[in-house]
Coordinates of C-alpha atoms and ligand atoms in Angstrom, one line a residue:
X1 CA 186.6 180.1 46.4
X2 CA 185.3 180.4 42.8
X3 CA 185.4 183.8 41.0
X4 CA 182.0 185.7 40.5
X5 CA 181.0 188.1 38.1
X6 CA 177.6 189.9 37.5
X7 CA 177.7 188.9 33.9
X8 CA 179.5 186.2 32.0
X9 CA 179.5 186.2 28.0
X10 CA 180.2 183.3 26.5
X11 CA 181.6 184.4 23.0
X12 CA 183.4 187.2 21.8
X13 CA 181.9 187.9 18.4
X14 CA 179.9 190.9 17.6
X15 CA 177.2 190.1 19.5
X16 CA 179.1 188.9 22.6
X17 CA 181.9 191.5 23.0
X18 CA 179.4 194.1 22.4
X19 CA 177.3 192.9 25.1
X20 CA 180.0 192.5 27.8
X21 CA 181.1 196.4 26.7
X22 CA 177.4 197.5 27.1
X23 CA 177.1 195.4 30.7
X24 CA 180.4 197.0 31.9
X25 CA 179.2 200.5 30.6
X26 CA 176.4 200.1 33.4
X27 CA 178.8 199.6 36.0
X28 CA 178.7 195.6 35.9
X29 CA 181.7 193.4 36.8
X30 CA 181.9 191.3 33.5
X31 CA 183.9 188.2 31.9
X32 CA 183.9 187.6 28.2
X33 CA 185.0 184.0 27.3
X34 CA 186.3 183.2 23.7
X35 CA 188.1 180.2 22.3
X36 CA 188.6 181.4 18.9
X37 CA 192.0 180.2 17.3
X38 CA 193.2 181.5 14.0
X39 CA 194.8 179.7 11.4
X40 CA 198.2 180.6 12.6
X41 CA 197.2 178.7 16.3
X42 CA 196.9 182.3 18.0
X43 CA 193.6 183.1 19.9
X44 CA 191.8 186.1 19.1
X45 CA 188.6 187.8 19.9
X46 CA 185.9 189.1 17.4
X47 CA 184.7 185.9 16.3
X48 CA 183.7 184.8 12.7
X49 CA 182.9 188.5 11.8
X50 CA 186.6 189.8 12.3
X51 CA 188.4 186.9 11.8
X52 CA 186.8 184.8 9.1
X53 CA 183.9 186.5 8.0
X54 CA 182.9 190.5 7.2
X55 CA 186.2 192.1 7.7
X56 CA 188.4 189.6 5.7
X57 CA 186.0 189.1 3.1
X58 CA 185.3 193.2 2.7
X59 CA 189.3 193.3 2.5
X60 CA 189.6 190.9 -0.6
X61 CA 186.6 192.6 -1.9
X62 CA 188.3 196.3 -1.7
X63 CA 191.5 194.8 -3.1
X64 CA 190.0 192.8 -5.9
X65 CA 187.6 195.5 -7.0
X66 CA 190.5 198.0 -7.1
X67 CA 192.7 195.6 -9.4
X68 CA 189.3 195.2 -11.8
X69 CA 189.0 198.9 -11.7
X70 CA 192.4 199.5 -12.7
X71 CA 192.6 197.1 -15.4
X72 CA 189.0 198.2 -17.0
X73 CA 188.5 201.8 -15.8
X74 CA 191.7 203.8 -15.6
X75 CA 191.9 204.1 -19.5
X76 CA 188.5 206.1 -19.6
X77 CA 189.8 208.4 -16.9
X78 CA 192.8 208.9 -19.0
X79 CA 195.3 207.1 -16.5
X80 CA 198.0 205.0 -18.3
X81 CA 199.7 202.1 -16.5
X82 CA 202.0 199.5 -17.6
X83 CA 200.2 195.7 -17.3
X84 CA 198.4 195.8 -14.1
X85 CA 199.4 192.7 -11.9
X86 CA 198.2 191.4 -8.4
X87 CA 200.2 190.3 -6.0
X88 CA 198.4 187.9 -4.2
X89 CA 200.7 187.3 -1.0
X90 CA 200.6 191.1 -0.5
X91 CA 196.9 190.9 -0.9
X92 CA 196.7 188.3 1.9
X93 CA 199.2 190.3 3.9
X94 CA 196.9 193.4 4.0
X95 CA 193.6 191.2 4.9
X96 CA 195.7 189.5 7.6
X97 CA 196.8 192.8 9.0
X98 CA 193.7 194.4 9.1
X99 CA 192.0 191.4 10.7
X100 CA 195.2 191.6 13.4
X101 CA 194.7 195.3 14.1
X102 CA 190.8 195.0 14.6
X103 CA 190.9 191.9 16.9
X104 CA 193.5 193.3 18.8
X105 CA 191.5 196.4 19.2
X106 CA 188.9 194.3 20.7
X107 CA 191.0 192.9 23.3
X108 CA 192.0 196.5 24.0
X109 CA 188.5 197.5 24.4
X110 CA 187.4 194.7 26.8
X111 CA 190.5 196.0 28.7
X112 CA 189.7 199.6 28.7
X113 CA 186.4 198.6 30.1
X114 CA 187.6 196.4 32.8
X115 CA 186.0 193.3 31.5
X116 CA 188.1 189.9 32.1
X117 CA 188.8 188.4 28.8
X118 CA 189.1 184.8 29.4
X119 CA 190.8 182.6 26.6
X120 CA 189.1 179.2 26.1
X121 CA 186.0 177.1 26.6
X122 CA 182.8 178.2 28.4
X123 CA 180.2 175.8 29.2
X124 CA 176.5 176.5 30.9
X125 CA 176.2 174.7 33.9
X126 CA 172.8 174.4 36.1
X127 CA 172.2 177.6 38.3
X128 CA 174.2 180.1 36.2
X129 CA 177.5 178.9 36.8
X130 CA 179.9 178.8 33.8
X131 CA 182.8 176.3 33.5
X132 CA 185.8 177.9 32.1
X133 CA 188.3 175.6 30.5
X134 CA 191.1 177.7 29.8
X135 CA 193.7 177.3 26.8
X136 CA 196.4 177.0 29.3
X137 CA 195.6 176.3 33.0
X138 CA 193.0 174.6 35.1
X139 CA 189.3 174.3 34.9
X140 CA 187.5 176.8 37.0
X141 CA 183.8 177.0 37.6
X142 CA 182.8 180.9 37.6
X143 CA 179.4 182.2 39.6
X144 CA 177.4 184.4 37.3
X145 CA 174.5 186.7 38.2
X146 CA 173.6 186.8 34.5
X147 CA 175.0 184.9 31.4
X148 CA 174.8 185.6 28.0
X149 CA 175.4 182.9 25.1
X150 CA 176.7 184.5 22.1
X151 CA 178.6 181.4 20.5
X152 CA 177.8 182.3 16.9
X153 CA 177.6 180.0 14.0
X154 CA 179.8 177.5 11.6
X155 CA 179.3 176.4 8.0
X156 CA 177.2 173.7 7.2
X157 CA 178.9 170.9 5.5
X158 CA 177.4 169.0 2.8
X159 CA 177.4 165.3 3.1
X160 CA 178.3 165.2 -0.6
X161 CA 180.9 167.7 -0.5
X162 CA 182.9 167.0 2.9
X163 CA 185.7 169.3 3.3
X164 CA 189.3 168.4 2.9
X165 CA 190.8 171.8 3.5
X166 CA 192.5 172.2 0.1
X167 CA 190.0 171.1 -2.7
X168 CA 186.8 171.3 -1.0
X169 CA 186.8 174.0 1.2
X170 CA 184.4 176.4 3.5
X171 CA 184.1 180.0 3.1
X172 CA 187.2 180.9 5.9
X173 CA 189.5 178.6 3.4
X174 CA 188.6 180.3 0.6
X175 CA 189.2 184.0 1.8
X176 CA 192.7 182.5 2.8
X177 CA 193.8 181.1 -0.6
X178 CA 197.4 182.1 -1.6
X179 CA 196.8 181.4 -5.3
X180 CA 193.7 182.3 -7.7
X181 CA 192.2 179.1 -8.7
X182 CA 191.9 178.6 -12.5
X183 CA 188.5 177.1 -12.4
X184 CA 186.4 177.7 -9.0
X185 CA 183.2 176.2 -8.1
X186 CA 181.0 177.7 -5.3
X187 CA 178.1 175.7 -4.1
X188 CA 175.2 178.2 -2.9
X189 CA 174.7 181.9 -4.4
X190 CA 173.7 183.3 -1.2
X191 CA 175.7 186.2 0.3
X192 CA 178.8 184.6 1.0
X193 CA 179.0 182.2 -1.9
X194 CA 178.5 185.7 -4.5
X195 CA 181.0 187.7 -2.3
X196 CA 183.3 185.1 -2.5
X197 CA 183.0 184.2 -6.0
X198 CA 183.2 187.8 -6.9
X199 CA 186.6 188.3 -5.5
X200 CA 188.4 185.6 -7.0
X201 CA 186.4 186.2 -10.3
X202 CA 187.7 189.6 -10.4
X203 CA 191.0 188.2 -9.8
X204 CA 191.0 185.8 -12.9
X205 CA 189.3 182.8 -11.9
X206 CA 186.8 181.2 -14.1
X207 CA 184.4 181.0 -11.4
X208 CA 180.9 178.7 -11.5
X209 CA 178.1 179.3 -8.9
X210 CA 175.8 176.0 -8.5
X211 CA 172.6 177.1 -6.5
X212 CA 169.7 174.6 -5.7
X213 CA 166.8 177.3 -5.7
X214 CA 165.4 178.2 -8.9
X215 CA 165.2 182.0 -7.8
X216 CA 168.3 184.0 -7.9
X217 CA 168.8 185.7 -4.5
X218 CA 165.3 184.7 -3.3
X219 CA 165.2 186.7 -0.3
X220 CA 165.7 190.1 -2.4
X221 CA 163.4 192.4 -4.2
X222 CA 162.8 190.6 -7.9
X223 CA 163.7 193.9 -9.5
X224 CA 166.9 194.0 -7.5
X225 CA 167.7 190.3 -7.8
X226 CA 167.1 190.7 -11.8
X227 CA 169.2 193.4 -12.2
X228 CA 172.1 192.0 -10.1
X229 CA 171.6 188.8 -12.2
X230 CA 172.4 190.8 -15.2
X231 CA 175.4 192.2 -13.8
X232 CA 177.1 189.3 -12.5
X233 CA 176.2 187.6 -15.9
X234 CA 178.0 190.7 -17.5
X235 CA 181.1 190.2 -15.1
X236 CA 181.5 186.5 -16.1
X237 CA 180.2 184.7 -12.9
X238 CA 178.5 181.5 -14.4
X239 CA 175.6 181.0 -12.2
X240 CA 173.6 177.9 -12.6
X241 CA 170.3 177.9 -10.9
X242 CA 167.7 174.8 -10.1
X243 CA 171.0 172.8 -10.0
X244 CA 171.2 170.6 -6.7
X245 CA 174.8 169.0 -6.2
X246 CA 174.5 165.2 -5.7
X247 CA 178.3 164.3 -5.5
X248 CA 181.8 165.3 -5.8
X249 CA 184.9 163.4 -6.3
X250 CA 188.5 164.3 -5.7
X251 CA 190.2 164.1 -9.3
X252 CA 194.0 164.7 -10.1
X253 CA 193.0 168.1 -11.3
X254 CA 190.8 169.4 -8.7
X255 CA 187.2 168.0 -8.0
X256 CA 184.8 166.8 -10.2
X257 CA 181.2 168.0 -9.2
X258 CA 178.0 166.4 -10.4
X259 CA 174.7 168.1 -10.2
X260 CA 171.0 167.7 -11.1
X261 CA 168.9 170.3 -13.0
X262 CA 166.0 170.4 -14.9
X263 CA 167.9 168.9 -18.1
X264 CA 169.4 166.1 -16.0
X265 CA 172.5 164.8 -14.3
X266 CA 175.6 167.6 -15.1
X267 CA 179.0 167.3 -14.5
X268 CA 181.8 170.2 -14.0
X269 CA 185.3 169.9 -13.0
X270 CA 187.1 172.9 -11.0
X271 CA 190.2 173.1 -9.4
X272 CA 188.9 174.1 -6.0
X273 CA 185.3 174.1 -4.6
X274 CA 183.8 176.4 -2.0
X275 CA 181.0 175.1 -0.2
X276 CA 178.9 178.3 0.9
X277 CA 175.4 176.7 1.6
X278 CA 174.7 178.3 4.7
X279 CA 175.6 178.2 8.5
X280 CA 174.3 176.8 11.6
X281 CA 174.1 177.9 14.9
X282 CA 177.1 176.8 17.1
X283 CA 176.2 175.2 20.6
X284 CA 178.8 172.1 21.1
X285 CA 180.2 171.3 24.0
X286 CA 178.3 174.7 25.3
X287 CA 175.3 173.1 27.5
X288 CA 175.3 171.0 30.3
X289 CA 172.6 168.3 30.3
X290 CA 171.1 169.9 33.3
X291 CA 171.6 173.8 32.0
X292 CA 167.8 173.9 31.2
X293 CA 168.3 175.8 28.0
X294 CA 166.1 174.5 24.9
X295 CA 167.1 174.3 21.5
X296 CA 164.8 174.1 18.4
X297 CA 164.8 171.7 15.8
X298 CA 167.3 173.6 13.6
X299 CA 169.7 173.8 16.9
X300 CA 169.1 177.4 17.3
X301 CA 168.9 178.3 21.2
X302 CA 165.0 179.3 21.6
X303 CA 164.9 182.9 23.1
X304 CA 161.8 185.4 23.3
X305 CA 161.8 188.9 21.5
X306 CA 164.2 190.0 24.4
X307 CA 166.7 187.0 23.8
X308 CA 165.6 185.6 27.3
X309 CA 166.0 182.1 27.3
X310 CA 163.7 179.3 29.3
X311 CA 166.3 180.1 32.1
X312 CA 166.1 183.0 34.2
X313 CA 168.9 185.0 33.9
X314 CA 170.3 183.3 30.8
X315 CA 170.0 185.4 27.4
X316 CA 171.5 184.1 24.2
X317 CA 172.1 186.5 21.0
X318 CA 173.4 186.7 17.4
X319 CA 173.9 183.8 15.3
X320 CA 173.1 181.4 17.8
X321 CA 169.2 182.5 17.9
X322 CA 166.7 183.1 15.6
X323 CA 166.7 185.6 13.0
X324 CA 169.3 186.8 10.3
X325 CA 172.9 185.7 10.7
X326 CA 174.2 189.4 10.4
X327 CA 176.7 191.1 12.9
X328 CA 174.9 194.1 13.5
X329 CA 171.8 192.2 14.5
X330 CA 173.8 190.3 17.1
X331 CA 175.4 193.5 18.2
X332 CA 172.0 195.0 18.9
X333 CA 170.9 192.0 20.7
X334 CA 174.0 192.3 22.8
X335 CA 173.2 195.9 23.5
X336 CA 169.5 194.8 24.4
X337 CA 170.5 191.9 26.7
X338 CA 173.1 194.1 28.8
X339 CA 170.3 197.0 29.1
X340 CA 167.7 194.5 30.3
X341 CA 170.4 192.8 32.7
X342 CA 170.8 196.2 34.1
X343 CA 167.3 196.9 34.6
X344 CA 166.4 199.3 31.7
X345 CA 163.8 198.9 29.1
X346 CA 165.1 198.0 26.1
X347 CA 164.3 196.5 22.4
X348 CA 165.4 195.6 18.9
X349 CA 163.5 196.7 16.3
X350 CA 163.5 193.6 13.8
X351 CA 161.7 195.2 11.1
X352 CA 164.4 197.4 10.2
X353 CA 167.5 195.0 10.1
X354 CA 169.4 196.4 7.0
X355 CA 170.9 193.4 4.8
X356 CA 173.7 194.1 2.5
X357 CA 175.7 192.2 -0.1
X358 CA 179.1 193.6 -1.0
X359 CA 179.5 192.6 -4.5
X360 CA 180.0 195.1 -7.5
X361 CA 177.6 196.5 -7.7
X362 CA 176.5 196.2 -4.0
X363 CA 173.2 195.1 -2.9
X364 CA 171.2 196.4 -0.1
X365 CA 167.9 196.6 1.2
X366 CA 165.8 197.4 4.4
X367 CA 162.2 196.3 5.2
X368 CA 159.6 194.5 2.9
X369 CA 160.4 193.3 -0.7
X370 CA 157.3 194.3 -3.0
X371 CA 156.7 190.3 -3.0
X372 CA 156.3 190.6 0.8
X373 CA 153.9 193.8 0.8
X374 CA 151.9 192.4 -1.9
X375 CA 151.3 189.2 -0.1
X376 CA 150.3 191.3 3.1
X377 CA 147.2 192.5 1.3
X378 CA 148.4 196.2 2.1
X379 CA 147.6 198.8 -1.0
X380 CA 151.3 200.1 -1.8
X381 CA 152.9 202.4 -4.4
X382 CA 156.5 202.1 -5.6
X383 CA 158.9 204.6 -7.2
X384 CA 162.7 203.6 -8.7
X385 CA 165.4 205.7 -9.9
X386 CA 168.3 204.6 -11.9
X387 CA 171.8 205.2 -11.1
X388 CA 172.5 205.8 -14.9
X389 CA 170.6 208.9 -14.4
X390 CA 172.8 209.9 -11.4
X391 CA 175.5 212.3 -11.9
X392 CA 177.4 211.3 -9.4
X393 CA 177.3 207.8 -10.4
X394 CA 178.1 208.8 -13.9
X395 CA 181.4 210.5 -12.8
X396 CA 182.3 207.3 -10.8
X397 CA 181.7 205.3 -14.1
X398 CA 179.3 203.2 -12.0
X399 CA 175.8 203.7 -13.3
X400 CA 174.4 200.1 -12.9
X401 CA 171.4 199.4 -10.8
X402 CA 168.6 201.6 -9.4
X403 CA 166.8 202.5 -6.0
X404 CA 163.2 201.2 -5.3
X405 CA 161.2 202.9 -2.7
X406 CA 158.2 201.1 -1.5
X407 CA 155.4 203.1 0.6
X408 CA 151.9 202.4 1.8
X409 CA 149.2 204.1 -0.3
X410 CA 147.0 204.8 3.2
X411 CA 149.5 206.8 5.1
X412 CA 152.7 207.3 2.9
X413 CA 154.8 205.0 5.3
X414 CA 157.8 203.6 3.9
X415 CA 157.5 200.0 3.8
X416 CA 160.9 199.1 2.2
X417 CA 163.8 200.3 0.4
X418 CA 166.0 198.3 -2.0
X419 CA 169.2 199.3 -3.6
X420 CA 171.6 197.6 -6.3
X421 CA 174.3 199.9 -7.1
X422 CA 177.2 201.9 -6.1
X423 CA 177.9 202.1 -2.3
X424 CA 174.3 200.7 -1.6
X425 CA 175.7 199.4 1.6
X426 CA 176.5 202.9 2.6
X427 CA 173.4 204.3 1.1
X428 CA 170.7 202.0 3.1
X429 CA 171.8 203.7 6.3
X430 CA 169.4 206.5 5.2
X431 CA 166.4 204.4 4.5
X432 CA 167.0 202.5 7.6
X433 CA 167.2 205.8 9.8
X434 CA 163.9 206.9 7.7
X435 CA 161.9 203.7 8.7
X436 CA 163.3 203.8 12.3
X437 CA 161.5 207.1 12.6
X438 CA 158.4 205.5 10.6
X439 CA 159.3 208.2 8.1
X440 CA 156.9 208.7 5.3
X441 CA 158.1 209.3 1.7
X442 CA 157.0 212.7 1.9
X443 CA 159.8 213.0 4.6
X444 CA 162.3 211.7 2.2
X445 CA 161.1 214.0 -0.4
X446 CA 161.2 217.1 1.5
X447 CA 164.7 216.5 3.0
X448 CA 167.7 218.0 1.2
X449 CA 170.1 216.1 -0.5
X450 CA 173.6 217.2 -1.4
X451 CA 174.4 217.5 -5.0
X452 CA 175.9 215.6 -6.7
X453 CA 175.9 212.7 -4.4
X454 CA 174.7 208.8 -4.8
X455 CA 171.9 209.7 -2.0
X456 CA 170.0 211.9 -4.7
X457 CA 169.0 208.4 -6.1
X458 CA 166.9 207.8 -2.9
X459 CA 165.5 211.2 -3.0
X460 CA 164.2 210.7 -6.6
X461 CA 163.2 207.4 -6.1
X462 CA 161.0 208.6 -3.2
X463 CA 159.9 211.4 -5.6
X464 CA 159.0 209.0 -8.0
X465 CA 156.6 207.2 -5.6
X466 CA 154.3 210.0 -6.3
X467 CA 155.5 210.3 -10.0
X468 CA 157.4 213.3 -9.1
X469 CA 160.9 212.5 -10.1
X470 CA 162.7 215.6 -11.1
X471 CA 165.7 213.8 -13.0
X472 CA 164.1 211.1 -15.0
X473 CA 161.1 210.6 -16.9
X474 CA 158.1 209.5 -14.5
Ligands
FAD501 C1 182.6 185.2 4.7 C2 181.5 185.7 5.8 C3 181.2 187.1 5.5 C4 180.1 187.7 6.4 N1 180.1 188.8 5.9 C5 179.1 189.6 6.8 C6 178.9 191.2 6.5 O1 179.3 191.6 5.7 N2 178.0 191.6 7.4 C7 177.1 190.9 8.5 O2 176.6 191.5 9.1 N3 177.4 189.7 8.7 C8 178.5 189.1 7.8 N4 178.9 187.8 8.4 C9 178.1 186.9 9.3 C10 178.4 187.5 10.5 O3 180.2 187.2 10.4 C11 178.1 186.8 11.7 O4 176.3 187.0 11.7 C12 178.4 187.2 13.0 O5 179.8 186.8 13.2 C13 177.8 186.6 14.3 O6 178.0 187.1 15.4 P1 178.2 186.3 16.7 O7 178.8 187.1 17.6 O8 176.6 185.9 17.0 O9 178.9 184.9 16.7 P2 180.6 184.8 15.8 O10 181.0 185.9 15.4 O11 180.7 183.7 15.3 O12 181.1 184.6 17.3 C14 181.0 183.5 18.0 C15 182.5 183.5 19.0 O13 182.1 182.5 20.3 C16 183.0 181.7 20.1 N5 182.6 180.6 20.8 C17 181.6 179.5 20.4 N6 181.3 178.7 21.3 C18 182.1 178.8 22.2 C19 182.4 178.4 23.9 N7 181.7 177.2 24.2 N8 183.5 178.8 24.5 C20 184.0 179.7 24.1 N9 184.1 180.3 23.1 C21 183.1 180.0 22.2 C22 183.6 181.4 18.9 O14 184.9 180.6 19.2 C23 183.6 182.7 18.4 O15 184.6 183.5 18.4 C24 179.5 187.0 7.2 C25 179.9 185.9 7.4 C26 180.8 185.1 6.7 C27 181.3 183.5 7.1

């Protein structure tokens, strides 16, 4: 007789494992299937985020940032050291250890919540049945009351820059380099390209980022993008905009890259080339022909606002469906899907999903950019506060950047908050909370912020919206 579960989740990334835990919290019987295999051949839960994305990239960003600061800032504090060196093997060991601990933690969480963690491939059949092919063992068909598809995404490969796993690599390979490339090329100045470029640039690589779009960080507020571009330039990141890669060739020393920009055909030689041009939803071998699930023209599983697919009882969440490819967005969809399955009312507020880029300075925002507000036609006001005027930023030696608040003229509602500067990824949480509660700038203005703190910059930017900033000339 086939096994039966109230909920079968396919994929144990931040969308899938969270959905599984939430469903189990509702008292439902749950199985969570995942086939992720790390480079050492071991299976691990946690998906892209824990194994090859959010966590390992932040581990390396932290190490490389500390190295950079030790080299360039310690002196200012009066700290003397010998020559500061970097042991890449030790850095990578730390990264791998963090990933191991956190992925083992997910396995522990599944177990503690009495979720059956199944290692292998899941395929959705018709009639809410799931075919499970274990890594070791026989294929079985599982009956599911509900199915949640959470199969994530994979890097997009460029036909003109095929991966060879050595000189032309994807973001995962670039997080596991064992030596600092002397000359590194990155195709794509998006979040992933900038984070990876920053890591290796701080460790000494000469990094060139080639970006097809004319605008730097087109999705960010223009003021923030301009400030960030200036900072990255100062740090030595060579970002070439409006440059479309047309070919690559493996040469003795590395890779020869050809691209077109407004001046014509250009070429560049690098030791290693990282392709970071985005990710595509991953649904390979996931759906039986008669599963009834519909994909859109870009390969995303078609869902409604509640992440329901066209097939009753089958949900899809995370990177394999529309919306920003972010771990926290997928997790919230997982919570919503599990709540809906359990009969609760649940929703995701897609208007307040924060975005963070963990470069130095960090970049973070929530809500609309000034351009988007302008296009909406709603009358608005803005207020900004530079970190150069923040006492806390000053003592941290991190005065680049600013906070910008955009609010509606009619009812003072906060429409967007944009930060480039120290700990922007942490600071943005205050703005997300405020917007989740439909706060006005007056609410932020009335909120007492500890002194001296970076968060005071949010307070001051909110005050500046009404030309009331206290520590900056309005
Ligand atoms: C370098 C990098 C840095 C990133 N940094 C951040 C960040 O700082 N913050 C952030 O929010 N996001 C970040 N992201 C994006 C984030 O990793 C994804 O948005 C997130 O992992 C998506 O979660 P998910 O659960 O939808 O899919 P995934 O994490 O991709 O997990 C899907 C899982 O499903 C498994 N699977 C797929 N098909 C099957 C099948 N048929 N059977 C069994 N198992 C299957 C996969 O093996 C995988 O384990 C980063 C991504 C990268 C690449």
